[in-house]
């Protein structure tokens, strides 16, 4: 790693608490270099000096490093496995479910879980924690207004039931909104709760180094109740699940033993 980037990592960590060394280096460096070059800076050092004084630039940095791409029912077949196999077992074994959608971005994922859970229980009994590092994404999630493309994978019945179409946008209804509490959290530095029956962590682990993934799998395992499930993204298979006290329950679903 070159000195310029190494110093930038150290300075950003003390300024924001974000540890860029836990993200895959080549990918992150490329993304940030293209941003600072676009802004006319010559080095990470110059970039930091401006970031340190300019809130708007800091927000642009955050926007560039956190990739917020998401959609309702992303990889739909996995949500069907959740509905048809994982949730029926969890609900047989537990009276109520403690659910956490981590790295929830603009909210499509936790709202998807809420819609699926509502087929098993009244909305008034559903409570989902949703967290992300990015304050801007959390704000959009709380607002619950989406472009049509976010709903491409959504079953029509849910679209009709839970959204109001207002011109080119879809507004999620308040009953679903109330089931999700959004909170800022950095997966790499903040503590996790305990006793979860379902933790969803999808499409963020791919950005992390092997060391960071290892730490996170251990933290997720501790946060789950026995029999609880970690649901990961469709490119994020865990190679040694037993090492973390997991067994494979279905593709991309890991059950805590
Ligand atoms: C590609 S989105 C994934 C959204 C959703 N889970 C999905 O699969 O559709 C990745 C999210 O991870 C968040 N993220 C990145 N680093 C994080 C960290 N250290 N802690 C918490 N969230 C983080 C980003 O802000 C972004 O919203």
GROMACS .gro file of C-alpha atoms and ligand atoms in nm:
model
  284
    1UNK     CA    1   0.000   0.000   0.000
    2UNK     CA    2   0.151   0.341  -0.080
    3UNK     CA    3   0.222   0.598   0.189
    4UNK     CA    4  -0.026   0.854   0.054
    5UNK     CA    5  -0.321   0.610   0.076
    6UNK     CA    6  -0.202   0.469   0.409
    7UNK     CA    7  -0.200   0.818   0.565
    8UNK     CA    8  -0.542   0.891   0.419
    9UNK     CA    9  -0.678   0.573   0.580
   10UNK     CA   10  -0.539   0.676   0.918
   11UNK     CA   11  -0.676   1.031   0.895
   12UNK     CA   12  -1.020   0.919   0.776
   13UNK     CA   13  -1.041   0.666   1.056
   14UNK     CA   14  -0.984   0.930   1.319
   15UNK     CA   15  -1.216   1.176   1.148
   16UNK     CA   16  -1.511   0.945   1.069
   17UNK     CA   17  -1.450   0.613   1.248
   18UNK     CA   18  -1.453   0.443   0.906
   19UNK     CA   19  -1.162   0.204   0.862
   20UNK     CA   20  -1.091   0.187   0.489
   21UNK     CA   21  -0.821  -0.076   0.546
   22UNK     CA   22  -1.103  -0.328   0.605
   23UNK     CA   23  -1.227  -0.278   0.247
   24UNK     CA   24  -1.062  -0.449  -0.052
   25UNK     CA   25  -0.778  -0.213  -0.136
   26UNK     CA   26  -0.761  -0.207  -0.516
   27UNK     CA   27  -1.136  -0.156  -0.555
   28UNK     CA   28  -1.166   0.116  -0.290
   29UNK     CA   29  -0.854   0.300  -0.404
   30UNK     CA   30  -0.976   0.303  -0.765
   31UNK     CA   31  -1.313   0.440  -0.666
   32UNK     CA   32  -1.168   0.715  -0.444
   33UNK     CA   33  -0.890   0.806  -0.689
   34UNK     CA   34  -1.142   0.864  -0.965
   35UNK     CA   35  -1.339   1.092  -0.730
   36UNK     CA   36  -1.044   1.304  -0.619
   37UNK     CA   37  -0.909   1.333  -0.974
   38UNK     CA   38  -1.249   1.447  -1.094
   39UNK     CA   39  -1.235   1.716  -0.826
   40UNK     CA   40  -0.889   1.829  -0.945
   41UNK     CA   41  -0.678   1.700  -0.654
   42UNK     CA   42  -0.336   1.545  -0.713
   43UNK     CA   43  -0.309   1.317  -0.408
   44UNK     CA   44  -0.501   1.161  -0.120
   45UNK     CA   45  -0.326   1.413   0.105
   46UNK     CA   46  -0.471   1.710  -0.084
   47UNK     CA   47  -0.806   1.537  -0.097
   48UNK     CA   48  -0.810   1.494   0.281
   49UNK     CA   49  -0.718   1.857   0.348
   50UNK     CA   50  -1.031   1.965   0.161
   51UNK     CA   51  -1.252   1.689   0.298
   52UNK     CA   52  -1.159   1.795   0.646
   53UNK     CA   53  -1.311   2.141   0.592
   54UNK     CA   54  -1.585   2.076   0.341
   55UNK     CA   55  -1.894   1.885   0.461
   56UNK     CA   56  -2.037   1.855   0.109
   57UNK     CA   57  -1.716   1.693  -0.015
   58UNK     CA   58  -1.716   1.458   0.283
   59UNK     CA   59  -2.068   1.354   0.189
   60UNK     CA   60  -1.957   1.295  -0.169
   61UNK     CA   61  -1.676   1.077  -0.040
   62UNK     CA   62  -1.924   0.875   0.168
   63UNK     CA   63  -2.152   0.842  -0.128
   64UNK     CA   64  -1.869   0.709  -0.342
   65UNK     CA   65  -1.739   0.458  -0.090
   66UNK     CA   66  -2.076   0.315   0.011
   67UNK     CA   67  -2.242   0.153  -0.284
   68UNK     CA   68  -2.613   0.177  -0.221
   69UNK     CA   69  -2.742  -0.036  -0.510
   70UNK     CA   70  -3.036  -0.246  -0.394
   71UNK     CA   71  -3.392  -0.343  -0.491
   72UNK     CA   72  -3.701  -0.510  -0.349
   73UNK     CA   73  -3.683  -0.892  -0.367
   74UNK     CA   74  -3.324  -0.882  -0.495
   75UNK     CA   75  -3.245  -1.239  -0.613
   76UNK     CA   76  -3.606  -1.338  -0.579
   77UNK     CA   77  -3.555  -1.715  -0.555
   78UNK     CA   78  -3.369  -1.668  -0.224
   79UNK     CA   79  -3.663  -1.473  -0.078
   80UNK     CA   80  -3.886  -1.763  -0.184
   81UNK     CA   81  -3.653  -2.001   0.004
   82UNK     CA   82  -3.682  -1.769   0.306
   83UNK     CA   83  -4.061  -1.771   0.286
   84UNK     CA   84  -4.113  -2.139   0.209
   85UNK     CA   85  -3.843  -2.305   0.414
   86UNK     CA   86  -3.653  -2.086   0.661
   87UNK     CA   87  -3.935  -1.879   0.813
   88UNK     CA   88  -4.175  -2.174   0.864
   89UNK     CA   89  -3.904  -2.351   1.066
   90UNK     CA   90  -3.811  -2.039   1.263
   91UNK     CA   91  -4.176  -1.972   1.344
   92UNK     CA   92  -4.230  -2.330   1.453
   93UNK     CA   93  -3.943  -2.297   1.698
   94UNK     CA   94  -4.005  -1.939   1.820
   95UNK     CA   95  -4.314  -1.745   1.923
   96UNK     CA   96  -4.182  -1.417   1.787
   97UNK     CA   97  -3.884  -1.335   1.572
   98UNK     CA   98  -3.603  -1.089   1.632
   99UNK     CA   99  -3.494  -0.971   1.286
  100UNK     CA  100  -3.205  -0.748   1.174
  101UNK     CA  101  -3.136  -0.625   0.823
  102UNK     CA  102  -2.775  -0.502   0.830
  103UNK     CA  103  -2.634  -0.279   0.553
  104UNK     CA  104  -2.995  -0.213   0.457
  105UNK     CA  105  -2.914   0.079   0.226
  106UNK     CA  106  -3.228   0.266   0.112
  107UNK     CA  107  -3.469   0.022   0.278
  108UNK     CA  108  -3.582  -0.210   0.001
  109UNK     CA  109  -3.444  -0.515   0.183
  110UNK     CA  110  -3.603  -0.465   0.530
  111UNK     CA  111  -3.934  -0.364   0.369
  112UNK     CA  112  -3.920  -0.684   0.161
  113UNK     CA  113  -3.879  -0.888   0.481
  114UNK     CA  114  -4.169  -0.707   0.639
  115UNK     CA  115  -4.397  -0.789   0.343
  116UNK     CA  116  -4.296  -1.155   0.357
  117UNK     CA  117  -4.342  -1.176   0.735
  118UNK     CA  118  -4.687  -1.021   0.699
  119UNK     CA  119  -4.798  -1.344   0.530
  120UNK     CA  120  -4.733  -1.520   0.862
  121UNK     CA  121  -4.844  -1.264   1.121
  122UNK     CA  122  -5.024  -0.929   1.156
  123UNK     CA  123  -4.811  -0.624   1.076
  124UNK     CA  124  -4.859  -0.501   1.434
  125UNK     CA  125  -4.645  -0.794   1.552
  126UNK     CA  126  -4.357  -0.727   1.313
  127UNK     CA  127  -4.054  -0.529   1.426
  128UNK     CA  128  -3.737  -0.520   1.218
  129UNK     CA  129  -3.411  -0.341   1.293
  130UNK     CA  130  -3.244  -0.203   0.981
  131UNK     CA  131  -2.897  -0.049   0.993
  132UNK     CA  132  -2.650   0.112   0.757
  133UNK     CA  133  -2.337   0.323   0.772
  134UNK     CA  134  -2.474   0.581   0.530
  135UNK     CA  135  -2.697   0.847   0.686
  136UNK     CA  136  -2.820   0.962   0.343
  137UNK     CA  137  -2.936   0.609   0.252
  138UNK     CA  138  -3.112   0.580   0.591
  139UNK     CA  139  -3.297   0.905   0.530
  140UNK     CA  140  -3.422   0.783   0.195
  141UNK     CA  141  -3.523   0.454   0.357
  142UNK     CA  142  -3.730   0.638   0.620
  143UNK     CA  143  -3.897   0.837   0.344
  144UNK     CA  144  -3.999   0.520   0.158
  145UNK     CA  145  -4.038   0.666  -0.190
  146UNK     CA  146  -3.907   0.455  -0.476
  147UNK     CA  147  -3.857   0.464  -0.852
  148UNK     CA  148  -4.035   0.195  -1.051
  149UNK     CA  149  -3.710   0.010  -1.128
  150UNK     CA  150  -3.665  -0.073  -0.757
  151UNK     CA  151  -3.989  -0.271  -0.774
  152UNK     CA  152  -3.908  -0.475  -1.086
  153UNK     CA  153  -3.880  -0.807  -0.897
  154UNK     CA  154  -4.177  -0.743  -0.671
  155UNK     CA  155  -4.486  -0.966  -0.693
  156UNK     CA  156  -4.779  -0.758  -0.829
  157UNK     CA  157  -4.990  -0.845  -0.527
  158UNK     CA  158  -4.739  -0.673  -0.295
  159UNK     CA  159  -4.705  -0.377  -0.529
  160UNK     CA  160  -5.080  -0.320  -0.521
  161UNK     CA  161  -5.113  -0.387  -0.153
  162UNK     CA  162  -4.826  -0.186  -0.008
  163UNK     CA  163  -4.762   0.106  -0.245
  164UNK     CA  164  -4.937   0.411  -0.377
  165UNK     CA  165  -4.830   0.500  -0.728
  166UNK     CA  166  -4.782   0.874  -0.759
  167UNK     CA  167  -4.673   0.958  -1.113
  168UNK     CA  168  -4.329   0.810  -1.167
  169UNK     CA  169  -4.273   0.708  -0.804
  170UNK     CA  170  -4.411   0.454  -0.560
  171UNK     CA  171  -4.478   0.544  -0.196
  172UNK     CA  172  -4.466   0.266   0.057
  173UNK     CA  173  -4.761   0.258   0.295
  174UNK     CA  174  -4.731   0.365   0.658
  175UNK     CA  175  -4.825   0.027   0.804
  176UNK     CA  176  -4.521  -0.136   0.645
  177UNK     CA  177  -4.303   0.165   0.726
  178UNK     CA  178  -4.389   0.139   1.095
  179UNK     CA  179  -4.254  -0.217   1.115
  180UNK     CA  180  -3.894  -0.108   1.043
  181UNK     CA  181  -3.667   0.100   1.268
  182UNK     CA  182  -3.370   0.248   1.083
  183UNK     CA  183  -3.049   0.324   1.272
  184UNK     CA  184  -2.698   0.426   1.179
  185UNK     CA  185  -2.442   0.155   1.247
  186UNK     CA  186  -2.092   0.070   1.128
  187UNK     CA  187  -2.066  -0.308   1.100
  188UNK     CA  188  -1.689  -0.292   1.138
  189UNK     CA  189  -1.671  -0.093   1.458
  190UNK     CA  190  -2.007  -0.084   1.641
  191UNK     CA  191  -2.130  -0.357   1.879
  192UNK     CA  192  -2.405  -0.600   1.771
  193UNK     CA  193  -2.715  -0.698   1.967
  194UNK     CA  194  -2.785  -1.057   2.065
  195UNK     CA  195  -3.062  -1.316   2.040
  196UNK     CA  196  -3.149  -1.258   1.671
  197UNK     CA  197  -3.343  -1.527   1.488
  198UNK     CA  198  -3.271  -1.384   1.145
  199UNK     CA  199  -2.986  -1.158   1.034
  200UNK     CA  200  -2.970  -1.045   0.675
  201UNK     CA  201  -2.633  -0.920   0.551
  202UNK     CA  202  -2.629  -0.911   0.174
  203UNK     CA  203  -2.406  -0.753  -0.086
  204UNK     CA  204  -2.171  -0.572   0.147
  205UNK     CA  205  -1.934  -0.852   0.254
  206UNK     CA  206  -1.800  -0.860  -0.104
  207UNK     CA  207  -1.638  -0.520  -0.045
  208UNK     CA  208  -1.450  -0.630   0.268
  209UNK     CA  209  -1.108  -0.793   0.310
  210UNK     CA  210  -1.086  -1.158   0.419
  211UNK     CA  211  -0.983  -1.042   0.766
  212UNK     CA  212  -1.287  -0.817   0.799
  213UNK     CA  213  -1.518  -1.095   0.679
  214UNK     CA  214  -1.372  -1.334   0.934
  215UNK     CA  215  -1.436  -1.085   1.217
  216UNK     CA  216  -1.790  -1.022   1.093
  217UNK     CA  217  -1.887  -1.389   1.064
  218UNK     CA  218  -1.776  -1.434   1.425
  219UNK     CA  219  -1.977  -1.131   1.536
  220UNK     CA  220  -2.287  -1.246   1.345
  221UNK     CA  221  -2.257  -1.593   1.493
  222UNK     CA  222  -2.248  -1.447   1.847
  223UNK     CA  223  -2.544  -1.219   1.768
  224UNK     CA  224  -2.767  -1.511   1.661
  225UNK     CA  225  -2.975  -1.724   1.896
  226UNK     CA  226  -2.920  -2.101   1.853
  227UNK     CA  227  -3.114  -2.211   1.544
  228UNK     CA  228  -3.104  -1.852   1.411
  229UNK     CA  229  -3.011  -1.785   1.050
  230UNK     CA  230  -2.764  -1.560   0.868
  231UNK     CA  231  -2.886  -1.479   0.515
  232UNK     CA  232  -2.605  -1.358   0.283
  233UNK     CA  233  -2.590  -1.227  -0.074
  234UNK     CA  234  -2.584  -1.444  -0.382
  235UNK     CA  235  -2.207  -1.411  -0.436
  236UNK     CA  236  -2.116  -1.435  -0.071
  237UNK     CA  237  -2.097  -1.802   0.015
  238UNK     CA  238  -1.910  -1.875   0.340
  239UNK     CA  239  -1.633  -2.127   0.268
  240UNK     CA  240  -1.587  -2.267   0.615
  241UNK     CA  241  -1.924  -2.228   0.788
  242UNK     CA  242  -1.844  -2.483   1.063
  243UNK     CA  243  -1.558  -2.262   1.176
  244UNK     CA  244  -1.813  -2.002   1.285
  245UNK     CA  245  -2.062  -2.248   1.434
  246UNK     CA  246  -2.283  -2.245   1.123
  247UNK     CA  247  -2.433  -2.519   0.909
  248UNK     CA  248  -2.580  -2.467   0.564
  249UNK     CA  249  -2.960  -2.471   0.581
  250UNK     CA  250  -3.009  -2.373   0.215
  251UNK     CA  251  -2.798  -2.194  -0.044
  252UNK     CA  252  -2.688  -1.861   0.115
  253UNK     CA  253  -2.865  -1.940   0.446
  254UNK     CA  254  -2.647  -2.037   0.744
  255UNK     CA  255  -2.800  -2.178   1.059
  256UNK     CA  256  -2.632  -2.122   1.393
  257UNK     CA  257  -2.581  -2.460   1.555
  258LIG     C1  258  -2.481  -0.273  -0.218
  258LIG     S1  259  -2.564  -0.212  -0.074
  258LIG     C2  260  -2.652  -0.358  -0.024
  258LIG     C3  261  -2.795  -0.329   0.015
  258LIG     C4  262  -2.881  -0.450   0.048
  258LIG     N1  263  -2.829  -0.523   0.161
  258LIG     C5  264  -2.894  -0.542  -0.071
  258LIG     O1  265  -2.835  -0.649  -0.072
  258LIG     O2  266  -2.965  -0.507  -0.167
  258LIG     C6  267  -2.429  -0.202   0.042
  258LIG     C7  268  -2.459  -0.118   0.166
  258LIG     O3  269  -2.359  -0.143   0.263
  258LIG     C8  270  -2.339  -0.024   0.336
  258LIG     N2  271  -2.209  -0.034   0.407
  258LIG     C9  272  -2.084  -0.025   0.355
  258LIG     N3  273  -1.994  -0.037   0.454
  258LIG    C10  274  -2.062  -0.053   0.570
  258LIG    C11  275  -2.024  -0.068   0.706
  258LIG     N4  276  -1.896  -0.071   0.743
  258LIG     N5  277  -2.123  -0.080   0.799
  258LIG    C12  278  -2.254  -0.078   0.764
  258LIG     N6  279  -2.296  -0.062   0.637
  258LIG    C13  280  -2.201  -0.050   0.540
  258LIG    C14  281  -2.344   0.084   0.231
  258LIG     O4  282  -2.373   0.211   0.289
  258LIG    C15  283  -2.456   0.032   0.139
  258LIG     O5  284  -2.580   0.089   0.172
   0.00000   0.00000   0.00000
